[in-house]
Coordinates of N, CA, C and O in Angstrom, one line a residue:
X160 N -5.0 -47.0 -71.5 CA -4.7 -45.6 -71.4 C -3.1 -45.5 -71.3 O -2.5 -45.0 -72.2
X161 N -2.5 -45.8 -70.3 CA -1.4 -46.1 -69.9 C -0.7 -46.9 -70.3 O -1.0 -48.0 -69.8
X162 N 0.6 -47.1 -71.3 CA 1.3 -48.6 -71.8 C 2.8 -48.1 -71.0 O 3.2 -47.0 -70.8
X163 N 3.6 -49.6 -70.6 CA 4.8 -49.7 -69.8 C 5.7 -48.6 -71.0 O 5.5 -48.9 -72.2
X164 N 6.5 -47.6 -70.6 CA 7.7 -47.3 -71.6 C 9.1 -47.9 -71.5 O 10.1 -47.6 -72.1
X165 N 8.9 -48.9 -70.6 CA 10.3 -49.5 -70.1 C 10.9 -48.7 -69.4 O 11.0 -47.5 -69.6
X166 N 11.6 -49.3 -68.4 CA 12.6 -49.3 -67.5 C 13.4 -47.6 -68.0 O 14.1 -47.5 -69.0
X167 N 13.2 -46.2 -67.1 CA 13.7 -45.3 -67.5 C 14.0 -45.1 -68.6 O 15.1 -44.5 -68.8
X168 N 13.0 -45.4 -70.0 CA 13.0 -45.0 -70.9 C 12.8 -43.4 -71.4 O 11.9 -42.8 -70.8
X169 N 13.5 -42.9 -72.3 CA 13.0 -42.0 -72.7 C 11.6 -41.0 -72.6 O 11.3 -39.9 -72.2
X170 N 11.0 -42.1 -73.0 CA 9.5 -41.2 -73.1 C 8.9 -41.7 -71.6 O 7.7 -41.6 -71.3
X171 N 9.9 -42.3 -70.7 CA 9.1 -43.2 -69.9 C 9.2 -42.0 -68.1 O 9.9 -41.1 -67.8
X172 N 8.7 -42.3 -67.7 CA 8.1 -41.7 -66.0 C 8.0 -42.8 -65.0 O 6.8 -43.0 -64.7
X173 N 8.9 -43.7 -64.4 CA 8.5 -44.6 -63.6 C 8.1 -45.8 -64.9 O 7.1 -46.4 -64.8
X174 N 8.5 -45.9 -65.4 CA 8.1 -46.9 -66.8 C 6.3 -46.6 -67.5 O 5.8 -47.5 -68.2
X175 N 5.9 -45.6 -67.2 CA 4.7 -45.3 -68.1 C 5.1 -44.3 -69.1 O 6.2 -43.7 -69.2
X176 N 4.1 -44.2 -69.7 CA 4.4 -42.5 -70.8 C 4.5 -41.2 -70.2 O 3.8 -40.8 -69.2
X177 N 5.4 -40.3 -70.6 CA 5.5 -39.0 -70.0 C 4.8 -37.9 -69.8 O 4.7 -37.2 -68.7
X178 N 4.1 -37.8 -71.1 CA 2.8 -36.9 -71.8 C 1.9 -36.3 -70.4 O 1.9 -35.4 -69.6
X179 N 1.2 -37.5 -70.6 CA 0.0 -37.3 -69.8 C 0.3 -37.0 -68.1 O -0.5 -36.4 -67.4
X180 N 1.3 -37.3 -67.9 CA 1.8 -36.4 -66.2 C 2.2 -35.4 -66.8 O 1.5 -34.5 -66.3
X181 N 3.1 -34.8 -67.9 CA 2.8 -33.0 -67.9 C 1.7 -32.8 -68.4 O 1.8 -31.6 -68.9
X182 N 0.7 -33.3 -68.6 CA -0.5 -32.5 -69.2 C -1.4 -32.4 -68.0 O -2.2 -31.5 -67.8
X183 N -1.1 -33.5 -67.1 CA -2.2 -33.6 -66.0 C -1.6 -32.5 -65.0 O -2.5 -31.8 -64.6
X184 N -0.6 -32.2 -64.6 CA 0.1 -31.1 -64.0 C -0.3 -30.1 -64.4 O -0.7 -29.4 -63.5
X185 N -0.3 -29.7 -65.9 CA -0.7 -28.5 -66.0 C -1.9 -28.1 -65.7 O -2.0 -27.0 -65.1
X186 N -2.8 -28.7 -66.2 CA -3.9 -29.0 -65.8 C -4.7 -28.6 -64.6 O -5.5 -27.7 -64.6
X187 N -4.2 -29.5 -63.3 CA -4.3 -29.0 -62.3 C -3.8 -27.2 -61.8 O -4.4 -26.8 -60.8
X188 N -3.3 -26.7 -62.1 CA -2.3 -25.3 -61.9 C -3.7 -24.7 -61.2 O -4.8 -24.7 -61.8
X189 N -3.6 -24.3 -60.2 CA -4.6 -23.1 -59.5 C -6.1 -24.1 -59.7 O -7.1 -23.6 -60.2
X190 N -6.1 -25.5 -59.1 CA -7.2 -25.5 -59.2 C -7.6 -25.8 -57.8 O -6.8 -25.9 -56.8
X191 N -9.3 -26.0 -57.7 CA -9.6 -25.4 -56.0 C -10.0 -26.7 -55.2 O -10.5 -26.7 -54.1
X192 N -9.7 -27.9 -55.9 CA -10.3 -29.1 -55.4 C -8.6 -29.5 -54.9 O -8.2 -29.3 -53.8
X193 N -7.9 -30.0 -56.0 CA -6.9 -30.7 -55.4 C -5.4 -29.5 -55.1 O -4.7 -29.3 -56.1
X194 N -5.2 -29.1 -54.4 CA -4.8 -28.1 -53.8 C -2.8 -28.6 -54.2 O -2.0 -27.9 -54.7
X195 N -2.7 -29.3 -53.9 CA -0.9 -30.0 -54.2 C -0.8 -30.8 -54.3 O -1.7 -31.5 -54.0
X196 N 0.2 -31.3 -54.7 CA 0.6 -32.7 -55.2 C 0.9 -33.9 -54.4 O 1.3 -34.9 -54.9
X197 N 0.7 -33.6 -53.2 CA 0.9 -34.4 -52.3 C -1.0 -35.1 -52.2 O -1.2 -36.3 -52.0
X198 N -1.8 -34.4 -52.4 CA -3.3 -34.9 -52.6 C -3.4 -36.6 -53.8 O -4.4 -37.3 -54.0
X199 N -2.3 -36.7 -54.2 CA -2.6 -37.8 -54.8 C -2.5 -39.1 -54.2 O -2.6 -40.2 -54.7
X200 N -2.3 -38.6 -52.7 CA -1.8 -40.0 -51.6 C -3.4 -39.9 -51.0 O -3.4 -40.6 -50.0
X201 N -4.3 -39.6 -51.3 CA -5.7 -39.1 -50.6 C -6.5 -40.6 -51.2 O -7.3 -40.4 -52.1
X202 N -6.5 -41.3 -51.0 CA -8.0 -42.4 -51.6 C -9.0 -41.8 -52.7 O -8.9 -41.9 -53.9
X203 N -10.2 -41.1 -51.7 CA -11.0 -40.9 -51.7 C -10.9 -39.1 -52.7 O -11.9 -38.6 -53.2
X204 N -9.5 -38.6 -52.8 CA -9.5 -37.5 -54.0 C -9.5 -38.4 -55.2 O -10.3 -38.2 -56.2
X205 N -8.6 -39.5 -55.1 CA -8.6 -40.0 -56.2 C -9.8 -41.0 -56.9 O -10.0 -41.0 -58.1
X206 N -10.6 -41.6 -55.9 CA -11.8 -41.9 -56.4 C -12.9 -40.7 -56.9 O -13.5 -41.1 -57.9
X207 N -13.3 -39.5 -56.6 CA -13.7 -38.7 -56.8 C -13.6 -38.0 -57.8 O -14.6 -37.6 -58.3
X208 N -12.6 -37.7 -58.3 CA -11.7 -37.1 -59.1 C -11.0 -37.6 -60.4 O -10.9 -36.9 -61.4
X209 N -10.5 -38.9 -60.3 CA -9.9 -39.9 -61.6 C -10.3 -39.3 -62.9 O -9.6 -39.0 -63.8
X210 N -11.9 -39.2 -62.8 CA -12.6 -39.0 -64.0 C -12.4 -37.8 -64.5 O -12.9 -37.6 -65.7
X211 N -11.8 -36.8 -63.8 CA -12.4 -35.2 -64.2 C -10.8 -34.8 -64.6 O -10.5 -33.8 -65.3
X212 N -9.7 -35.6 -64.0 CA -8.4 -35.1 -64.2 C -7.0 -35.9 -64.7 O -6.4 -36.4 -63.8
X213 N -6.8 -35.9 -65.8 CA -5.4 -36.6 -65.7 C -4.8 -37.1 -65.4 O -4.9 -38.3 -65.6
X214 N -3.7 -36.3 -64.6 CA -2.8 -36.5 -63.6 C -3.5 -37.7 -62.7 O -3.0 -38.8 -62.6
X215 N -4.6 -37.4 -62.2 CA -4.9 -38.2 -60.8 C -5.8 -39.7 -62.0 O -5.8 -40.9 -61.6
X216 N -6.1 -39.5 -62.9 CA -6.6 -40.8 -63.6 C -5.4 -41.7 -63.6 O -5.4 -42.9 -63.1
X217 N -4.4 -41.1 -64.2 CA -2.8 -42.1 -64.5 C -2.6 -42.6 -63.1 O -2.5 -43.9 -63.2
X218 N -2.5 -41.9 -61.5 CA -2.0 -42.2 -60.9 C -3.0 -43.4 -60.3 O -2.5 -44.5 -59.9
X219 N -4.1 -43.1 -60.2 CA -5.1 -44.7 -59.9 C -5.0 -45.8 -60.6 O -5.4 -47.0 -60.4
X220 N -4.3 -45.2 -61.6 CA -4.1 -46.3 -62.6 C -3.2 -47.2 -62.2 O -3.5 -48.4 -61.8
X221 N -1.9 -46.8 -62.3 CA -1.0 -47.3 -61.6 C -1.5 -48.2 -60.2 O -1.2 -49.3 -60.2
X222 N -2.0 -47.8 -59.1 CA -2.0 -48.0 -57.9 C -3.3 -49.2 -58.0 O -3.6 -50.1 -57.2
X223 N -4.0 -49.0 -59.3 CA -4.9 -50.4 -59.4 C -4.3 -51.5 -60.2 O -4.7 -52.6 -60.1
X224 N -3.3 -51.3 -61.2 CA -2.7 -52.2 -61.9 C -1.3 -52.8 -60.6 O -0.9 -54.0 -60.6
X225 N -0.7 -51.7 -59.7 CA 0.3 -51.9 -59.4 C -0.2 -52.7 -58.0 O 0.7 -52.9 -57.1
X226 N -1.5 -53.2 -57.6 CA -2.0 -53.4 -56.1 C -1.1 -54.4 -55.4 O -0.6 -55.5 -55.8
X227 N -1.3 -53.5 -53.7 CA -1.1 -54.7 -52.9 C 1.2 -54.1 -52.7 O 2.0 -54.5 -51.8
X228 N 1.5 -53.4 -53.7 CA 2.5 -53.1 -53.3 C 3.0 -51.0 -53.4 O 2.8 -50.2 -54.2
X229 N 3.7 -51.0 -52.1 CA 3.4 -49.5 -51.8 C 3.7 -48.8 -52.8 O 4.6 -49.2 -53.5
X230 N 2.8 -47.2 -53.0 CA 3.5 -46.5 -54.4 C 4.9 -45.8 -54.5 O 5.5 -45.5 -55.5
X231 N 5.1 -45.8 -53.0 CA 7.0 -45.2 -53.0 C 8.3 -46.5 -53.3 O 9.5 -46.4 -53.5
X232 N 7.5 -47.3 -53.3 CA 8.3 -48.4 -53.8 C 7.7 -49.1 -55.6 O 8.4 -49.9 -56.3
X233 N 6.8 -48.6 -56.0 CA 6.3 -49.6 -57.6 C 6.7 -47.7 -58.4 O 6.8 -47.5 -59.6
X234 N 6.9 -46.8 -57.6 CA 6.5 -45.3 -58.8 C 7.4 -44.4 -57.6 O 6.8 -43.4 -57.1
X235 N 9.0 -44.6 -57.3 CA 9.4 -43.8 -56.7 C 9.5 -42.1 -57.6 O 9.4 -41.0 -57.0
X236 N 9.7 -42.1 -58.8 CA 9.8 -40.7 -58.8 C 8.4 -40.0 -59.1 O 8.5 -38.8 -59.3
X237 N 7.2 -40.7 -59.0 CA 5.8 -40.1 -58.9 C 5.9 -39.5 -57.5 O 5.9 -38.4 -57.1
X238 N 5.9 -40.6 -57.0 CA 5.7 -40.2 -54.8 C 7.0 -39.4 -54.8 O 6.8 -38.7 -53.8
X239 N 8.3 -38.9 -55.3 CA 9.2 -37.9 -55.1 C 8.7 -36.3 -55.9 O 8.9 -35.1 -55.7
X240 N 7.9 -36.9 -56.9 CA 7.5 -35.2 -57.5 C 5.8 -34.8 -56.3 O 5.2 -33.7 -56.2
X241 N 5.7 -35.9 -55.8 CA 4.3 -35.7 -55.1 C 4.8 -34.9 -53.5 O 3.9 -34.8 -52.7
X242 N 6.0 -34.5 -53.3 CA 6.2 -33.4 -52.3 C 6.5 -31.8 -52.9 O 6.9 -30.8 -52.4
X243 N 6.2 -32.0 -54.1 CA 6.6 -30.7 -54.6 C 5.5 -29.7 -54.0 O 4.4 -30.2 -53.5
X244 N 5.7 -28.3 -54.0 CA 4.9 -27.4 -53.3 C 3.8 -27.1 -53.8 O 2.9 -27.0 -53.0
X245 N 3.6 -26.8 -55.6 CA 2.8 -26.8 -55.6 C 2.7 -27.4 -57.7 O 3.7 -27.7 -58.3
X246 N 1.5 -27.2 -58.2 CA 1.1 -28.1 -59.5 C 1.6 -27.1 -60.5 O 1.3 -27.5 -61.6
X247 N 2.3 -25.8 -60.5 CA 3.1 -25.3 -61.4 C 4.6 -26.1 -61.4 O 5.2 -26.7 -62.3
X248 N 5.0 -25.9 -59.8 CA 6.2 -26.4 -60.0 C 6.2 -27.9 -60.9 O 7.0 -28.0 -61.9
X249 N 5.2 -28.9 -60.4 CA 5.5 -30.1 -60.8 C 5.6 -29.9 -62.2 O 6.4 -30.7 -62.8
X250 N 5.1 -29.0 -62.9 CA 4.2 -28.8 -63.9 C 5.7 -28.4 -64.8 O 6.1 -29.3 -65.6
X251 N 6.5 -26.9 -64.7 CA 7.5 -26.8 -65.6 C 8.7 -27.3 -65.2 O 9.8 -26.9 -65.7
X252 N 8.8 -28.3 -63.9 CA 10.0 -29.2 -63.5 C 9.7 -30.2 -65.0 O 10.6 -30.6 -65.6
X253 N 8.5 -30.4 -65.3 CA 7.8 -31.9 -66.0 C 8.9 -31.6 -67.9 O 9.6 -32.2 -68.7
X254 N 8.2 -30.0 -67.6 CA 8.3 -29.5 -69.1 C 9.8 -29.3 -69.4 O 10.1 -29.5 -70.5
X255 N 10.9 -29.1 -68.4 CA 12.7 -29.0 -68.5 C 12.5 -30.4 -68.4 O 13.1 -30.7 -69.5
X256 N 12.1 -31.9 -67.8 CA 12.8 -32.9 -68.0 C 11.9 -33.3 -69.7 O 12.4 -34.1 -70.5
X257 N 11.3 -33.0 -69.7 CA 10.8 -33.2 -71.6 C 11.9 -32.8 -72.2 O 12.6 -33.6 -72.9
X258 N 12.0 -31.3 -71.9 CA 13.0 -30.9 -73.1 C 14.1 -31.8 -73.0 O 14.5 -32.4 -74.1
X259 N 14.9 -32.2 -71.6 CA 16.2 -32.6 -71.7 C 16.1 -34.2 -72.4 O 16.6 -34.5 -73.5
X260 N 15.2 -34.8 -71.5 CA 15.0 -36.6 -72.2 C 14.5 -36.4 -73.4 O 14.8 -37.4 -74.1
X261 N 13.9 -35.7 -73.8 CA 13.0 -36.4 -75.3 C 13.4 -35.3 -76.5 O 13.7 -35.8 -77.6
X262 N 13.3 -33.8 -76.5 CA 13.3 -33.3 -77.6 C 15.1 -32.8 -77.4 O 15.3 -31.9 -78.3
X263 N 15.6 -32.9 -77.0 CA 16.9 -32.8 -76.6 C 18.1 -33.9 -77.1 O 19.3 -33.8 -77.3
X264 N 17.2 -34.9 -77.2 CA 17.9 -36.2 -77.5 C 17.7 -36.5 -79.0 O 16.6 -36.6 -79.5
X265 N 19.0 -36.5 -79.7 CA 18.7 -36.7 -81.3 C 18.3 -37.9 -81.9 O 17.9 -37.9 -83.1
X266 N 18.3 -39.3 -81.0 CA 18.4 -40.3 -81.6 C 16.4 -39.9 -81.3 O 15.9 -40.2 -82.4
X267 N 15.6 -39.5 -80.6 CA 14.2 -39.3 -80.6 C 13.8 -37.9 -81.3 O 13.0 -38.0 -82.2
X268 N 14.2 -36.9 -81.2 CA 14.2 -35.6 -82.0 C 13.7 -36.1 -83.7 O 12.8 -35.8 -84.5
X269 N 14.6 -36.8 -83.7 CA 14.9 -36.8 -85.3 C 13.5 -37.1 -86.0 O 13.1 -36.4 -86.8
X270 N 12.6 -38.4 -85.6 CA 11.7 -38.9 -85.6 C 10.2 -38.2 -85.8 O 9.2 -38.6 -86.3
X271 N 10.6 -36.9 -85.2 CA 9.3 -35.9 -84.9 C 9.0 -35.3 -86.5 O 10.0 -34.9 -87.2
X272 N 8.1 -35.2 -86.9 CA 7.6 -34.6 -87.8 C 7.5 -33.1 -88.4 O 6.3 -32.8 -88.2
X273 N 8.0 -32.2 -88.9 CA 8.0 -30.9 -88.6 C 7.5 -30.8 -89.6 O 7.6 -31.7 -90.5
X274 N 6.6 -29.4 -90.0 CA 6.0 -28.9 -91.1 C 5.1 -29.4 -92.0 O 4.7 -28.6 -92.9

């Protein structure tokens, strides 16, 4: 599901793909189970849940490929957006650092397909 994007790469979030954390963010927005983003530090949300959401699938992902070492140390800017207030914010903070890293940037822009 998840492939490394390298070290602060472009398309990269903590070295995975970008995508799928703003889709899983959005996703979440007003929903009645996982309440903020700080819920991804929960175990037992994320066993529960993995399957039904995004956001929280990528992040078990990580924490089962990454085991045995803490997530504020293997995914500091995941555990830094995981104090945000709530899954909008995360959500169009996600969508301004898209624009700026990826469709903002011409040497990746150029690449995209239009029409």
């Amino acid at each position: 599901m998840l492939e490394p994007a390298g070290s602060h790469g472009v398309w990269g979030l903590d070295d995975y793909h970008f995508l799928p954390f703003l889709l899983g963010a959005a996703e979440l927005i007003n929903n009645d189970t996982v309440l903020t983003p700080e819920f991804i530090h929960q175990e037992k949300i994320l066993d529960n849940y993995a399957d039904e959401y995004m956001y929280l699938s990528c992040i078990k992902f990580i924490k089962t490929v990454k085991k045995g070492v803490p997530f504020h140390e293997s995914s500091p800017m995941l555990n830094d957006i995981s104090a945000a207030a709530s899954w909008t914010k995360v959500a169009n903070g996600m969508i301004k650092m898209y624009q700026a890293e990826v469709l903002h940037k011409f040497p990746v822009a150029k690449h995209i397909w239009f029409g």
